[in-house]
PDB file of C-alpha atoms in Angstrom:
ATOM      1  CA  MET A  74      -0.672  14.591 -14.842  1.00 58.00           C
ATOM      2  CA  ALA A  75      -0.488  12.850 -11.287  1.00 67.00           C
ATOM      3  CA  GLU A  76      -1.270   9.324 -11.388  1.00 83.00           C
ATOM      4  CA  ARG A  77      -4.714   7.770 -10.300  1.00 85.00           C
ATOM      5  CA  ILE A  78      -4.265   5.292  -7.303  1.00 86.00           C
ATOM      6  CA  VAL A  79      -6.991   2.094  -7.348  1.00 83.00           C
ATOM      7  CA  MET A  80      -8.130   1.666  -4.035  1.00 86.00           C
ATOM      8  CA  THR A  81     -11.115   0.374  -2.234  1.00 85.00           C
ATOM      9  CA  GLN A  82     -13.709   2.892  -0.059  1.00 88.00           C
ATOM     10  CA  LYS A  83     -12.563   1.045   2.655  1.00 87.00           C
ATOM     11  CA  ASN A  84      -8.870   1.706   2.239  1.00 88.00           C
ATOM     12  CA  TYR A  85      -9.396   5.303   1.342  1.00 93.00           C
ATOM     13  CA  GLU A  86     -11.267   5.590   4.870  1.00 94.00           C
ATOM     14  CA  ASP A  87      -8.621   4.161   6.579  1.00 93.00           C
ATOM     15  CA  LEU A  88      -6.139   6.693   4.969  1.00 95.00           C
ATOM     16  CA  LYS A  89      -7.843   9.343   6.141  1.00 97.00           C
ATOM     17  CA  LYS A  90      -8.071   8.442   9.649  1.00 97.00           C
ATOM     18  CA  GLU A  91      -3.901   7.877   9.417  1.00 97.00           C
ATOM     19  CA  LEU A  92      -3.866  11.197   7.719  1.00 97.00           C
ATOM     20  CA  ASP A  93      -5.986  12.918  10.643  1.00 98.00           C
ATOM     21  CA  TYR A  94      -3.942  11.251  13.478  1.00 98.00           C
ATOM     22  CA  LEU A  95      -1.092  12.490  11.609  1.00 97.00           C
ATOM     23  CA  ILE A  96      -1.761  15.812  11.617  1.00 97.00           C
ATOM     24  CA  LYS A  97      -3.935  16.254  14.983  1.00 97.00           C
ATOM     25  CA  VAL A  98      -2.117  13.680  17.371  1.00 97.00           C
ATOM     26  CA  ARG A  99       1.248  13.420  15.980  1.00 97.00           C
ATOM     27  CA  ARG A 100       2.350  16.620  14.744  1.00 97.00           C
ATOM     28  CA  PRO A 101       1.470  18.698  17.995  1.00 97.00           C
ATOM     29  CA  GLU A 102       3.542  15.802  19.876  1.00 97.00           C
ATOM     30  CA  ILE A 103       6.416  16.090  17.733  1.00 96.00           C
ATOM     31  CA  THR A 104       6.122  19.987  18.561  1.00 96.00           C
ATOM     32  CA  ASP A 105       6.047  19.530  22.176  1.00 95.00           C
ATOM     33  CA  ALA A 106       8.983  17.277  21.987  1.00 92.00           C
ATOM     34  CA  ILE A 107      11.151  19.672  20.155  1.00 91.00           C
ATOM     35  CA  ALA A 108       9.818  22.575  22.394  1.00 92.00           C
ATOM     36  CA  GLU A 109      11.193  20.537  25.445  1.00 89.00           C
ATOM     37  CA  ALA A 110      14.733  19.593  23.527  1.00 86.00           C
ATOM     38  CA  ARG A 111      15.225  22.927  22.710  1.00 86.00           C
ATOM     39  CA  SER A 112      14.994  23.866  26.406  1.00 86.00           C
ATOM     40  CA  HIS A 113      17.561  21.964  27.598  1.00 79.00           C
ATOM     41  CA  GLY A 114      20.296  24.269  25.779  1.00 75.00           C
ATOM     42  CA  ASP A 115      22.646  23.953  23.416  1.00 74.00           C
ATOM     43  CA  LEU A 116      21.173  22.440  20.080  1.00 71.00           C
ATOM     44  CA  SER A 117      24.356  21.454  18.518  1.00 73.00           C
ATOM     45  CA  GLU A 118      25.161  18.678  20.933  1.00 75.00           C
ATOM     46  CA  ASN A 119      21.362  17.907  21.709  1.00 79.00           C
ATOM     47  CA  ALA A 120      20.458  14.188  20.764  1.00 86.00           C
ATOM     48  CA  GLU A 121      16.942  14.959  21.509  1.00 88.00           C
ATOM     49  CA  TYR A 122      16.666  17.768  19.807  1.00 88.00           C
ATOM     50  CA  ASP A 123      17.962  16.009  16.692  1.00 89.00           C
ATOM     51  CA  ALA A 124      15.980  12.852  16.986  1.00 91.00           C
ATOM     52  CA  ALA A 125      12.727  15.210  17.563  1.00 92.00           C
ATOM     53  CA  ARG A 126      13.408  17.526  14.140  1.00 92.00           C
ATOM     54  CA  GLU A 127      14.218  13.887  12.529  1.00 95.00           C
ATOM     55  CA  GLU A 128      10.604  12.425  13.649  1.00 96.00           C
ATOM     56  CA  GLN A 129       8.924  15.800  12.472  1.00 97.00           C
ATOM     57  CA  ARG A 130      10.705  15.326   9.029  1.00 97.00           C
ATOM     58  CA  SER A 131       9.673  11.855   8.928  1.00 97.00           C
ATOM     59  CA  ASN A 132       5.698  13.101  10.135  1.00 97.00           C
ATOM     60  CA  GLU A 133       5.955  15.577   7.414  1.00 98.00           C
ATOM     61  CA  GLY A 134       6.890  13.178   4.742  1.00 97.00           C
ATOM     62  CA  LYS A 135       4.548  10.451   5.823  1.00 97.00           C
ATOM     63  CA  ILE A 136       1.352  13.404   5.822  1.00 97.00           C
ATOM     64  CA  ALA A 137       2.644  14.620   2.308  1.00 97.00           C
ATOM     65  CA  GLU A 138       2.353  10.812   0.900  1.00 94.00           C
ATOM     66  CA  LEU A 139      -0.848  10.274   2.379  1.00 95.00           C
ATOM     67  CA  GLU A 140      -2.315  13.863   1.317  1.00 96.00           C
ATOM     68  CA  TYR A 141      -0.991  12.774  -2.683  1.00 95.00           C
ATOM     69  CA  LYS A 142      -2.717   8.761  -1.973  1.00 93.00           C
ATOM     70  CA  ILE A 143      -5.871  10.650  -0.965  1.00 95.00           C
ATOM     71  CA  LYS A 144      -6.013  13.383  -3.580  1.00 95.00           C
ATOM     72  CA  ASN A 145      -5.250  11.006  -6.440  1.00 93.00           C
ATOM     73  CA  ALA A 146      -7.698   7.973  -5.343  1.00 92.00           C
ATOM     74  CA  ASP A 147      -9.546   6.323  -7.607  1.00 89.00           C
ATOM     75  CA  VAL A 148     -12.301   4.629  -5.375  1.00 89.00           C
ATOM     76  CA  ARG A 149     -13.605   1.295  -6.555  1.00 83.00           C
ATOM     77  CA  ASP A 150     -16.809  -0.286  -5.202  1.00 78.00           C
ATOM     78  CA  GLU A 151     -15.698  -3.850  -3.749  1.00 75.00           C
ATOM     79  CA  VAL A 152     -16.931  -6.045  -5.910  1.00 74.00           C
ATOM     80  CA  VAL A 153     -18.236  -9.805  -4.743  1.00 77.00           C
ATOM     81  CA  ASP A 154     -18.497 -11.637  -8.179  1.00 82.00           C
ATOM     82  CA  ASN A 155     -15.618 -14.425  -7.561  1.00 87.00           C
ATOM     83  CA  SER A 156     -15.971 -15.256 -11.417  1.00 93.00           C
ATOM     84  CA  TYR A 157     -12.807 -13.342 -12.376  1.00 94.00           C
ATOM     85  CA  VAL A 158     -10.097 -11.932 -10.511  1.00 95.00           C
ATOM     86  CA  HIS A 159     -10.582  -7.945  -9.444  1.00 92.00           C
ATOM     87  CA  LEU A 160      -9.401  -5.801  -6.768  1.00 89.00           C
ATOM     88  CA  GLY A 161     -10.121  -7.677  -3.626  1.00 90.00           C
ATOM     89  CA  SER A 162      -9.911 -11.149  -4.830  1.00 93.00           C
ATOM     90  CA  VAL A 163      -8.225 -14.056  -3.001  1.00 95.00           C
ATOM     91  CA  VAL A 164      -6.721 -15.930  -6.086  1.00 97.00           C
ATOM     92  CA  LYS A 165      -4.948 -19.637  -5.467  1.00 97.00           C
ATOM     93  CA  VAL A 166      -2.462 -20.292  -8.082  1.00 97.00           C
ATOM     94  CA  TYR A 167      -0.339 -23.007  -9.309  1.00 97.00           C
ATOM     95  CA  ASP A 168       3.394 -22.231 -10.444  1.00 93.00           C
ATOM     96  CA  GLU A 169       4.340 -24.418 -12.912  1.00 85.00           C
ATOM     97  CA  ASP A 170       8.169 -23.624 -12.994  1.00 85.00           C
ATOM     98  CA  MET A 171       8.252 -23.681  -9.345  1.00 89.00           C
ATOM     99  CA  GLU A 172       5.675 -26.543  -8.769  1.00 91.00           C
ATOM    100  CA  GLU A 173       3.669 -25.023  -5.648  1.00 94.00           C
ATOM    101  CA  GLU A 174       0.756 -23.532  -4.955  1.00 95.00           C
ATOM    102  CA  GLN A 175       0.796 -19.658  -3.834  1.00 95.00           C
ATOM    103  CA  VAL A 176      -2.403 -17.591  -2.360  1.00 96.00           C
ATOM    104  CA  TYR A 177      -2.584 -13.688  -3.347  1.00 97.00           C
ATOM    105  CA  THR A 178      -4.696 -11.026  -2.224  1.00 95.00           C
ATOM    106  CA  ILE A 179      -5.470  -8.702  -4.720  1.00 94.00           C
ATOM    107  CA  THR A 180      -4.778  -5.012  -3.379  1.00 91.00           C
ATOM    108  CA  SER A 181      -4.414  -1.585  -4.005  1.00 87.00           C
ATOM    109  CA  ILE A 182      -0.838  -0.052  -3.826  1.00 86.00           C
ATOM    110  CA  THR A 183      -1.517   1.410  -1.006  1.00 84.00           C
ATOM    111  CA  GLU A 184      -2.217  -2.054   0.697  1.00 88.00           C
ATOM    112  CA  VAL A 185       0.309  -4.228  -0.457  1.00 91.00           C
ATOM    113  CA  ASP A 186       1.828  -6.732   2.027  1.00 93.00           C
ATOM    114  CA  VAL A 187       3.946  -8.904   0.368  1.00 92.00           C
ATOM    115  CA  MET A 188       5.076 -11.256   3.156  1.00 94.00           C
ATOM    116  CA  ASN A 189       1.280 -11.829   4.128  1.00 94.00           C
ATOM    117  CA  GLY A 190       0.451 -12.567   0.082  1.00 94.00           C
ATOM    118  CA  LYS A 191      -1.120  -9.192  -0.580  1.00 95.00           C
ATOM    119  CA  ILE A 192      -0.057  -8.165  -4.156  1.00 96.00           C
ATOM    120  CA  SER A 193      -0.837  -4.643  -6.249  1.00 93.00           C
ATOM    121  CA  VAL A 194      -3.688  -4.912  -9.098  1.00 90.00           C
ATOM    122  CA  GLU A 195      -0.498  -2.804 -10.659  1.00 89.00           C
ATOM    123  CA  SER A 196       2.245  -5.559  -9.841  1.00 94.00           C
ATOM    124  CA  PRO A 197       3.320  -7.851 -12.838  1.00 95.00           C
ATOM    125  CA  VAL A 198       1.497 -10.841 -10.776  1.00 95.00           C
ATOM    126  CA  GLY A 199      -1.751  -8.971  -9.591  1.00 95.00           C
ATOM    127  CA  GLY A 200      -1.913  -6.935 -13.366  1.00 94.00           C
ATOM    128  CA  ALA A 201      -1.494 -10.540 -15.075  1.00 96.00           C
ATOM    129  CA  LEU A 202      -4.464 -12.171 -13.044  1.00 96.00           C
ATOM    130  CA  LEU A 203      -6.733  -9.034 -13.243  1.00 94.00           C
ATOM    131  CA  ARG A 204      -9.834  -9.702 -14.977  1.00 94.00           C
ATOM    132  CA  LYS A 205      -9.017 -13.868 -15.338  1.00 96.00           C
ATOM    133  CA  LYS A 206     -10.880 -16.551 -14.349  1.00 96.00           C
ATOM    134  CA  ALA A 207     -10.743 -19.822 -12.683  1.00 95.00           C
ATOM    135  CA  GLY A 208      -8.718 -22.424 -14.741  1.00 95.00           C
ATOM    136  CA  GLU A 209      -7.005 -19.913 -16.946  1.00 96.00           C
ATOM    137  CA  LYS A 210      -3.430 -19.674 -17.383  1.00 96.00           C
ATOM    138  CA  VAL A 211      -1.573 -16.276 -17.136  1.00 96.00           C
ATOM    139  CA  THR A 212       1.589 -15.320 -18.431  1.00 94.00           C
ATOM    140  CA  VAL A 213       3.473 -12.523 -15.884  1.00 94.00           C
ATOM    141  CA  LYS A 214       6.215 -10.794 -17.684  1.00 94.00           C
ATOM    142  CA  CYS A 215       8.833  -9.708 -15.160  1.00 90.00           C
ATOM    143  CA  PRO A 216      10.915  -6.201 -15.022  1.00 91.00           C
ATOM    144  CA  ASP A 217      13.720  -8.274 -16.328  1.00 94.00           C
ATOM    145  CA  GLY A 218      11.925  -9.311 -19.753  1.00 92.00           C
ATOM    146  CA  SER A 219      11.473 -12.824 -18.516  1.00 92.00           C
ATOM    147  CA  GLU A 220       8.293 -14.689 -18.354  1.00 92.00           C
ATOM    148  CA  TYR A 221       6.331 -17.421 -16.639  1.00 93.00           C
ATOM    149  CA  SER A 222       2.848 -18.482 -16.153  1.00 94.00           C
ATOM    150  CA  LEU A 223       0.552 -19.342 -13.141  1.00 96.00           C
ATOM    151  CA  LYS A 224      -2.874 -21.355 -13.510  1.00 96.00           C
ATOM    152  CA  ILE A 225      -5.837 -19.928 -11.797  1.00 96.00           C
ATOM    153  CA  ILE A 226      -7.140 -22.712  -9.279  1.00 96.00           C
ATOM    154  CA  SER A 227      -9.594 -20.767  -7.572  1.00 95.00           C
ATOM    155  CA  ILE A 228     -10.747 -17.176  -6.801  1.00 95.00           C
ATOM    156  CA  GLY A 229     -12.629 -16.360  -3.297  1.00 89.00           C
TER     157      GLY A 229
END
């Protein structure tokens, strides 16, 4: 059985738009590029052809990935209650070991952007924070077996 992928309605719509673009716009562009490269003759030494074929493989892989995510989407209503951590929450935490504050936005796996503080509900930190309230301490269990604590300062 396929794994369900938790996401918001907006994320679901964004994935559908991206899929539509890749199928209706990029796929024909790449097909044209392959045909153009073929017209230049010998394919064994044709860098344009190789690049276009690689682009085609990449595009088809992305299409398959998006189709899988859309097919297995578990669309959740956006919650506006900030009394607890949920999908879409912006959470400020204090890491006692590092003696620093961090701000995380809890997202679906399809929206993760760690460099910008967007973490998945399925990540160790996201999972530990989920359904907790401001003032609570949570224990984050790392894949390597270690643990650390975070205190929730605020939820927005």
